[in-house]
Amino acid sequence: MAGEYSATVSSRGLDQAPPSSGLRRLVVVLLNLLLVGSLVLFFALPGPQERSYPQREPVRFWHMWSGEWKDVVDGIAAEFNKSQDKYEVIALSVPGASADYKFLLAVAGGDPPDCMAQWNQVIPAWADQGMLVPLDTLMSPAEWQDFQASAYPVALKIGCYKGHLYGVTTGINIWGCYYNPAHLRDAGLDPDNFPTDLDEVWAWGQKLNRYDENGNLTRMGFLPGWCQMYVPVFGGSFYDPGADQVTIYTPANLHALTWLADKHKELGYDKVVRFQSMLNTGGFSTEWPFISGQYSITVDGQWRVEQLAKYAPDLKYRTAPIPPPKGGKPLAGWSNGNFMIIPKGARHVAGAWEFIKFWSGVENPERAAKFYTRGGWLPLSPKIARAPVYQEYLRKYPQFKTFLDVLPSENIQTSAPVPYQVFLGDMIGRADDFAMRGTLAPAQALKDLERNVAQEIERRRRFGL
Amino acid sequence: MQSNRTGYAFISPWLLGFLIFTVFPFVASIYLSFCRYDIISPPAWVGTANYEELLAKDPRLWKALWNTLYYASVAVPLGIVAAFALALLLNLDVKGMSVYRTIFFLPNIVPAVATSIVFVWILNPQIGLVNGLLRHIGVEGPAWLNDTKWAMRSLIMMSLWGVGGSVIIYLAGLKDIPASLYEAAVVDGAGTWDRVRHVTIPMMTPVIFFNLIMGIIGAFQYFTQAFIMTAGGPEDSTLFYALYLFYRAWRYLDMGYASAMAWVLFVVVTTVTAVVFRTHRKWVHYGG
């Protein structure tokens, strides 16, 4: 071996002169400097998070907010840390796209955060797998009773699974109509008399549509879509709480999907697709097409009120609940929310629970009211809504009241509380897509959906899930 | 012996990483494919249920497999032809050729995620560059990624963006063809096309073969662009096998099923590669 090696070296030496010793030394010195420099930089840079109160019990809190929202969340954590001297909440923003995987791996690895703010459809699945601490077990029976009596019904629907509370809401989302009065007046419509019938809103939308010379839509008057939102408005539902069963192919659900698909057909499937793909929907608040005037009437969530105040303070707009069609249900729609969970295996459950009570207002509704107003969030309970800070917010932004008025409605539905909720949501979205593009008749889309879900239920049964 | 130990010591970080992060998951996935496993609970043995499910009861899997096969059978040959043609052009003796070569290679150093996001805008039906150019010649382009019929074609077209890497390999191969073969062909009266047809292409077949195999394997693992640009839509038209596998694993926490899917993919890729390998004696020429 050694002989071969030296022979190679000597043969190289014949046709290639070795580098001078001075050059070699220079290269070695430079490499060493690079190595030392990298090490110094590595250790000199501050760690990702400095503890402000190292003597306190740390409460590691993960959330998915970024940008302007992250500042709000960091502010709430800082206020909690100031409010007491036992715990320190260390907030960490985890990118939304991978937050669930990171959380799952952290739980599986035995090192989960102490609490997490979620908004994905995770409670039924994670609770079913025994990953979450039932939060009602952290309350006394009287507290739990009081919680159930005081929270908005939708907060309980979002947070509960099989009789236990796994998530406490820190902000409920309700959708309603936003409309631009200037557009309406230009089209000869009276913004003071917004329709109370969904078909009438559609008729208004037709008068508000604008097209370019090629016949492409440049402004959408009103585009109804997203069947999960409209099914409750038509009196339908994807879940029967009495029977604890998913319901799909029902007359009301079919009516809703057919109505929506018909409207897309009327506008032209291709025209709708082209219009929607033109919109800036990168997720930044300022990109909302309603701000740029591309929608005259649109259905969106209450948090837009706060964003409009920040980014389009001069835009004149009004809000209204989604009107039902004839035979439909008023003050209806789909809702979700931000909720706090505590994973099993969390090291500082007590601290996490203190933080959740602090933010959500379980403990002190008046104090928590200001947190809700900072993010434009709907509160956990009417007690918070009645707080002076919240009332002041409503006076400042009267458009927000529309959503607060819808909040107690029993016609507001949430996603079916079944362990395969994510699968169900994806499949409903898929059926929606097939129907809105005209590929499948609404009845067929719902039948296919029903078959897919039945197969999944059967599979879960076979696998003992 | 001593020198071997030193060598192993030097490569031990890589070896350990390979054993822990590649070999172990690879072997574990065989076991997991026969289990129900959601990451949190311990795996529970279910026998061949996952395989039965995916082979007989999951139409989306077959849709995903079909999409992947379609992509592989169109994008890979198209990429080979485009890269080879480009390499021939970039092999010409023209002033400033290194600049052209650099230009064609540049897309390869842009991360796939960034490229995907840029292409979402380029292919925007209303305000995108492609339809803007088409409009100039009086053609109203399709809705590309938003159109069920065009989404897959869009991804195939986009795959040509990254042929720069293959071009470099073809260029190296072209440089390796002995000049004597061309000289002999000229003496025999061969024209330009004849030289390409009877000298260049046969001499390049080992390189084409290499690119074909790598292209097939890459196509079966196609994920990033579809994940970012279409998420499998519209209407499952770009639901690739690897993407569906990812959804099954991480969205539905069905690791056992995803492991079974991965092994089916492994068998499919191995079979296709083996079939291509069997044909190579007939058309790949090792010489020169």
Short mmCIF file of N, CA and C in Angstrom, two decimals, chain A residues 279-385:
data_model
loop_
_atom_site.label_atom_id
_atom_site.label_comp_id
_atom_site.label_asym_id
_atom_site.label_seq_id
_atom_site.Cartn_x
_atom_site.Cartn_y
_atom_site.Cartn_z
N LEU A 279 -55.87 37.24 -8.61
CA LEU A 279 -55.87 37.96 -7.34
C LEU A 279 -54.58 37.73 -6.57
N ASN A 280 -54.18 38.74 -5.86
CA ASN A 280 -53.03 38.63 -4.98
C ASN A 280 -53.48 37.98 -3.70
N THR A 281 -53.14 36.74 -3.53
CA THR A 281 -53.58 36.10 -2.29
C THR A 281 -52.38 35.47 -1.59
N GLY A 282 -51.31 36.22 -1.59
CA GLY A 282 -50.09 35.71 -0.97
C GLY A 282 -50.16 35.63 0.55
N GLY A 283 -51.25 36.08 1.11
CA GLY A 283 -51.39 35.96 2.56
C GLY A 283 -51.09 37.25 3.29
N PHE A 284 -50.51 38.23 2.61
CA PHE A 284 -50.25 39.49 3.30
C PHE A 284 -51.56 40.27 3.42
N SER A 285 -51.71 40.93 4.55
CA SER A 285 -52.97 41.63 4.82
C SER A 285 -53.30 42.65 3.74
N THR A 286 -52.25 43.32 3.26
CA THR A 286 -52.47 44.39 2.30
C THR A 286 -52.89 43.86 0.93
N GLU A 287 -52.75 42.55 0.72
CA GLU A 287 -53.04 41.98 -0.60
C GLU A 287 -54.51 41.57 -0.75
N TRP A 288 -55.29 41.77 0.27
CA TRP A 288 -56.68 41.32 0.23
C TRP A 288 -57.39 42.03 -0.94
N PRO A 289 -57.97 41.25 -1.88
CA PRO A 289 -58.55 41.86 -3.09
C PRO A 289 -59.68 42.86 -2.81
N PHE A 290 -60.30 42.78 -1.66
CA PHE A 290 -61.35 43.74 -1.31
C PHE A 290 -60.74 45.15 -1.16
N ILE A 291 -59.51 45.19 -0.65
CA ILE A 291 -58.84 46.49 -0.48
C ILE A 291 -58.59 47.12 -1.85
N SER A 292 -58.14 46.29 -2.80
CA SER A 292 -57.82 46.83 -4.13
C SER A 292 -59.07 47.02 -4.99
N GLY A 293 -60.24 46.74 -4.44
CA GLY A 293 -61.48 46.99 -5.17
C GLY A 293 -61.84 45.90 -6.17
N GLN A 294 -61.19 44.72 -6.05
CA GLN A 294 -61.50 43.65 -7.00
C GLN A 294 -62.75 42.87 -6.60
N TYR A 295 -63.16 43.04 -5.37
CA TYR A 295 -64.44 42.49 -4.94
C TYR A 295 -65.33 43.64 -4.47
N SER A 296 -66.59 43.61 -4.83
CA SER A 296 -67.52 44.62 -4.31
C SER A 296 -68.19 44.10 -3.05
N ILE A 297 -68.61 42.82 -3.11
CA ILE A 297 -69.17 42.16 -1.92
C ILE A 297 -68.39 40.87 -1.76
N THR A 298 -67.90 40.62 -0.59
CA THR A 298 -67.16 39.37 -0.38
C THR A 298 -67.42 38.84 1.02
N VAL A 299 -67.23 37.55 1.18
CA VAL A 299 -67.42 36.94 2.50
C VAL A 299 -66.05 36.70 3.11
N ASP A 300 -65.81 37.23 4.27
CA ASP A 300 -64.49 37.04 4.92
C ASP A 300 -64.64 37.13 6.43
N GLY A 301 -63.53 36.91 7.12
CA GLY A 301 -63.57 36.83 8.59
C GLY A 301 -63.45 38.18 9.28
N GLN A 302 -63.77 38.17 10.56
CA GLN A 302 -63.83 39.42 11.32
C GLN A 302 -62.48 40.10 11.49
N TRP A 303 -61.38 39.34 11.37
CA TRP A 303 -60.06 39.94 11.58
C TRP A 303 -59.72 40.97 10.52
N ARG A 304 -60.46 40.95 9.42
CA ARG A 304 -60.20 41.93 8.37
C ARG A 304 -60.51 43.35 8.84
N VAL A 305 -61.40 43.48 9.82
CA VAL A 305 -61.74 44.82 10.33
C VAL A 305 -60.48 45.48 10.88
N GLU A 306 -59.75 44.73 11.68
CA GLU A 306 -58.50 45.24 12.27
C GLU A 306 -57.48 45.56 11.17
N GLN A 307 -57.40 44.68 10.20
CA GLN A 307 -56.43 44.89 9.11
C GLN A 307 -56.80 46.09 8.25
N LEU A 308 -58.09 46.25 7.99
CA LEU A 308 -58.52 47.41 7.19
C LEU A 308 -58.20 48.71 7.93
N ALA A 309 -58.37 48.67 9.25
CA ALA A 309 -58.06 49.87 10.03
C ALA A 309 -56.59 50.22 9.91
N LYS A 310 -55.75 49.19 9.84
CA LYS A 310 -54.30 49.42 9.77
C LYS A 310 -53.84 49.79 8.37
N TYR A 311 -54.33 49.04 7.38
CA TYR A 311 -53.73 49.15 6.04
C TYR A 311 -54.58 49.90 5.02
N ALA A 312 -55.85 50.08 5.31
CA ALA A 312 -56.68 50.84 4.38
C ALA A 312 -57.64 51.71 5.18
N PRO A 313 -57.06 52.59 6.01
CA PRO A 313 -57.94 53.35 6.92
C PRO A 313 -58.94 54.23 6.20
N ASP A 314 -58.66 54.56 4.95
CA ASP A 314 -59.58 55.45 4.22
C ASP A 314 -60.67 54.70 3.47
N LEU A 315 -60.57 53.39 3.43
CA LEU A 315 -61.57 52.61 2.67
C LEU A 315 -62.90 52.60 3.44
N LYS A 316 -63.94 53.03 2.74
CA LYS A 316 -65.28 53.00 3.36
C LYS A 316 -65.90 51.63 3.05
N TYR A 317 -66.31 50.96 4.10
CA TYR A 317 -66.92 49.64 3.89
C TYR A 317 -67.93 49.38 4.98
N ARG A 318 -68.78 48.40 4.73
CA ARG A 318 -69.75 47.98 5.74
C ARG A 318 -69.76 46.46 5.82
N THR A 319 -70.38 45.95 6.86
CA THR A 319 -70.44 44.49 7.02
C THR A 319 -71.88 44.07 7.30
N ALA A 320 -72.17 42.82 7.00
CA ALA A 320 -73.50 42.25 7.27
C ALA A 320 -73.36 40.74 7.41
N PRO A 321 -74.24 40.11 8.18
CA PRO A 321 -74.21 38.64 8.24
C PRO A 321 -74.51 38.05 6.85
N ILE A 322 -74.07 36.83 6.61
CA ILE A 322 -74.39 36.19 5.33
C ILE A 322 -75.90 35.96 5.30
N PRO A 323 -76.60 36.57 4.34
CA PRO A 323 -78.07 36.38 4.35
C PRO A 323 -78.43 34.96 3.90
N PRO A 324 -79.46 34.39 4.47
CA PRO A 324 -79.85 33.04 4.05
C PRO A 324 -80.70 33.10 2.77
N PRO A 325 -80.75 32.01 2.03
CA PRO A 325 -81.71 31.94 0.92
C PRO A 325 -83.10 31.63 1.51
N LYS A 326 -84.09 31.61 0.66
CA LYS A 326 -85.43 31.24 1.16
C LYS A 326 -85.38 29.82 1.72
N GLY A 327 -85.87 29.67 2.95
CA GLY A 327 -85.84 28.34 3.58
C GLY A 327 -84.52 28.05 4.28
N GLY A 328 -83.56 28.96 4.20
CA GLY A 328 -82.26 28.75 4.85
C GLY A 328 -82.29 29.23 6.30
N LYS A 329 -81.11 29.31 6.90
CA LYS A 329 -81.05 29.70 8.31
C LYS A 329 -80.30 31.02 8.46
N PRO A 330 -80.86 31.94 9.27
CA PRO A 330 -80.18 33.22 9.47
C PRO A 330 -78.99 33.07 10.41
N LEU A 331 -78.11 34.05 10.39
CA LEU A 331 -76.92 34.09 11.26
C LEU A 331 -76.22 32.73 11.28
N ALA A 332 -76.01 32.19 10.09
CA ALA A 332 -75.41 30.86 9.99
C ALA A 332 -74.06 30.94 9.28
N GLY A 333 -73.32 29.86 9.35
CA GLY A 333 -72.03 29.79 8.68
C GLY A 333 -71.13 28.80 9.37
N TRP A 334 -69.92 28.76 8.93
CA TRP A 334 -68.92 27.85 9.52
C TRP A 334 -67.96 28.68 10.34
N SER A 335 -67.45 28.12 11.39
CA SER A 335 -66.54 28.87 12.25
C SER A 335 -65.35 28.01 12.65
N ASN A 336 -64.24 28.67 12.87
CA ASN A 336 -63.10 28.00 13.50
C ASN A 336 -62.48 29.00 14.45
N GLY A 337 -61.32 28.70 14.96
CA GLY A 337 -60.75 29.66 15.90
C GLY A 337 -59.34 29.30 16.30
N ASN A 338 -58.74 30.19 17.04
CA ASN A 338 -57.43 29.91 17.63
C ASN A 338 -57.72 29.28 18.99
N PHE A 339 -56.99 28.24 19.32
CA PHE A 339 -57.23 27.63 20.62
C PHE A 339 -55.90 27.13 21.19
N MET A 340 -55.86 27.12 22.50
CA MET A 340 -54.63 26.72 23.20
C MET A 340 -54.76 25.28 23.65
N ILE A 341 -53.71 24.51 23.41
CA ILE A 341 -53.71 23.10 23.83
C ILE A 341 -52.48 22.84 24.71
N ILE A 342 -52.59 21.83 25.55
CA ILE A 342 -51.43 21.41 26.35
C ILE A 342 -51.16 19.95 26.00
N PRO A 343 -49.97 19.64 25.48
CA PRO A 343 -49.72 18.24 25.11
C PRO A 343 -49.42 17.40 26.34
N LYS A 344 -49.76 16.12 26.23
CA LYS A 344 -49.36 15.19 27.29
C LYS A 344 -47.83 15.11 27.25
N GLY A 345 -47.23 15.09 28.39
CA GLY A 345 -45.76 15.06 28.43
C GLY A 345 -45.17 16.44 28.64
N ALA A 346 -46.04 17.47 28.67
CA ALA A 346 -45.55 18.83 28.93
C ALA A 346 -45.00 18.88 30.35
N ARG A 347 -43.88 19.60 30.52
CA ARG A 347 -43.23 19.59 31.85
C ARG A 347 -43.85 20.60 32.80
N HIS A 348 -44.43 21.64 32.23
CA HIS A 348 -44.92 22.70 33.11
C HIS A 348 -46.40 22.98 32.83
N VAL A 349 -47.20 21.98 33.13
CA VAL A 349 -48.62 22.06 32.84
C VAL A 349 -49.28 23.21 33.62
N ALA A 350 -48.90 23.34 34.89
CA ALA A 350 -49.53 24.37 35.72
C ALA A 350 -49.25 25.77 35.14
N GLY A 351 -48.01 25.99 34.74
CA GLY A 351 -47.65 27.30 34.16
C GLY A 351 -48.38 27.54 32.86
N ALA A 352 -48.46 26.47 32.04
CA ALA A 352 -49.16 26.60 30.76
C ALA A 352 -50.63 26.94 30.98
N TRP A 353 -51.24 26.29 31.96
CA TRP A 353 -52.65 26.52 32.24
C TRP A 353 -52.88 27.95 32.76
N GLU A 354 -51.93 28.44 33.58
CA GLU A 354 -52.03 29.82 34.06
C GLU A 354 -52.01 30.79 32.88
N PHE A 355 -51.12 30.53 31.94
CA PHE A 355 -51.00 31.40 30.76
C PHE A 355 -52.27 31.36 29.92
N ILE A 356 -52.82 30.16 29.75
CA ILE A 356 -54.05 30.01 28.94
C ILE A 356 -55.19 30.79 29.61
N LYS A 357 -55.29 30.67 30.92
CA LYS A 357 -56.38 31.39 31.63
C LYS A 357 -56.19 32.90 31.51
N PHE A 358 -54.92 33.31 31.58
CA PHE A 358 -54.59 34.74 31.50
C PHE A 358 -55.01 35.31 30.14
N TRP A 359 -54.62 34.62 29.08
CA TRP A 359 -54.87 35.13 27.72
C TRP A 359 -56.36 35.02 27.35
N SER A 360 -56.96 33.85 27.63
CA SER A 360 -58.32 33.61 27.15
C SER A 360 -59.36 34.39 27.94
N GLY A 361 -59.02 34.75 29.16
CA GLY A 361 -59.98 35.49 29.98
C GLY A 361 -60.81 34.60 30.87
N VAL A 362 -60.42 33.34 31.02
CA VAL A 362 -61.12 32.45 31.95
C VAL A 362 -61.03 33.04 33.35
N GLU A 363 -59.87 33.62 33.64
CA GLU A 363 -59.60 34.11 34.99
C GLU A 363 -60.11 35.54 35.18
N ASN A 364 -59.74 36.40 34.24
CA ASN A 364 -60.06 37.81 34.38
C ASN A 364 -60.53 38.37 33.03
N PRO A 365 -61.83 38.27 32.76
CA PRO A 365 -62.34 38.66 31.43
C PRO A 365 -62.02 40.11 31.08
N GLU A 366 -62.06 40.98 32.06
CA GLU A 366 -61.84 42.42 31.77
C GLU A 366 -60.42 42.65 31.28
N ARG A 367 -59.47 41.97 31.94
CA ARG A 367 -58.07 42.16 31.54
C ARG A 367 -57.83 41.55 30.15
N ALA A 368 -58.44 40.37 29.92
CA ALA A 368 -58.20 39.68 28.65
C ALA A 368 -58.84 40.40 27.46
N ALA A 369 -59.84 41.23 27.72
CA ALA A 369 -60.56 41.89 26.61
C ALA A 369 -59.61 42.66 25.70
N LYS A 370 -58.59 43.28 26.29
CA LYS A 370 -57.67 44.08 25.46
C LYS A 370 -56.84 43.20 24.53
N PHE A 371 -56.55 41.96 24.97
CA PHE A 371 -55.79 41.06 24.08
C PHE A 371 -56.61 40.74 22.83
N TYR A 372 -57.90 40.50 23.05
CA TYR A 372 -58.78 40.17 21.92
C TYR A 372 -58.85 41.34 20.93
N THR A 373 -58.90 42.54 21.47
CA THR A 373 -59.03 43.69 20.55
C THR A 373 -57.74 43.91 19.76
N ARG A 374 -56.60 43.53 20.34
CA ARG A 374 -55.33 43.74 19.62
C ARG A 374 -55.25 42.94 18.34
N GLY A 375 -55.83 41.76 18.36
CA GLY A 375 -55.76 40.93 17.15
C GLY A 375 -57.03 40.97 16.33
N GLY A 376 -58.04 41.69 16.80
CA GLY A 376 -59.32 41.68 16.10
C GLY A 376 -59.96 40.31 16.23
N TRP A 377 -59.90 39.74 17.45
CA TRP A 377 -60.41 38.39 17.68
C TRP A 377 -61.74 38.45 18.43
N LEU A 378 -62.58 37.46 18.16
CA LEU A 378 -63.85 37.36 18.87
C LEU A 378 -63.62 36.60 20.17
N PRO A 379 -64.31 37.02 21.26
CA PRO A 379 -63.94 36.51 22.58
C PRO A 379 -64.52 35.14 22.90
N LEU A 380 -63.97 34.59 23.98
CA LEU A 380 -64.40 33.29 24.48
C LEU A 380 -65.80 33.34 25.07
N SER A 381 -66.12 34.45 25.73
CA SER A 381 -67.41 34.50 26.43
C SER A 381 -68.01 35.91 26.37
N PRO A 382 -69.33 36.01 26.58
CA PRO A 382 -69.97 37.33 26.57
C PRO A 382 -69.42 38.25 27.67
N LYS A 383 -68.87 37.66 28.75
CA LYS A 383 -68.29 38.49 29.81
C LYS A 383 -67.19 39.37 29.25
N ILE A 384 -66.39 38.79 28.38
CA ILE A 384 -65.28 39.55 27.78
C ILE A 384 -65.84 40.61 26.84
N ALA A 385 -66.86 40.22 26.08
CA ALA A 385 -67.45 41.18 25.12
C ALA A 385 -68.05 42.38 25.85
#
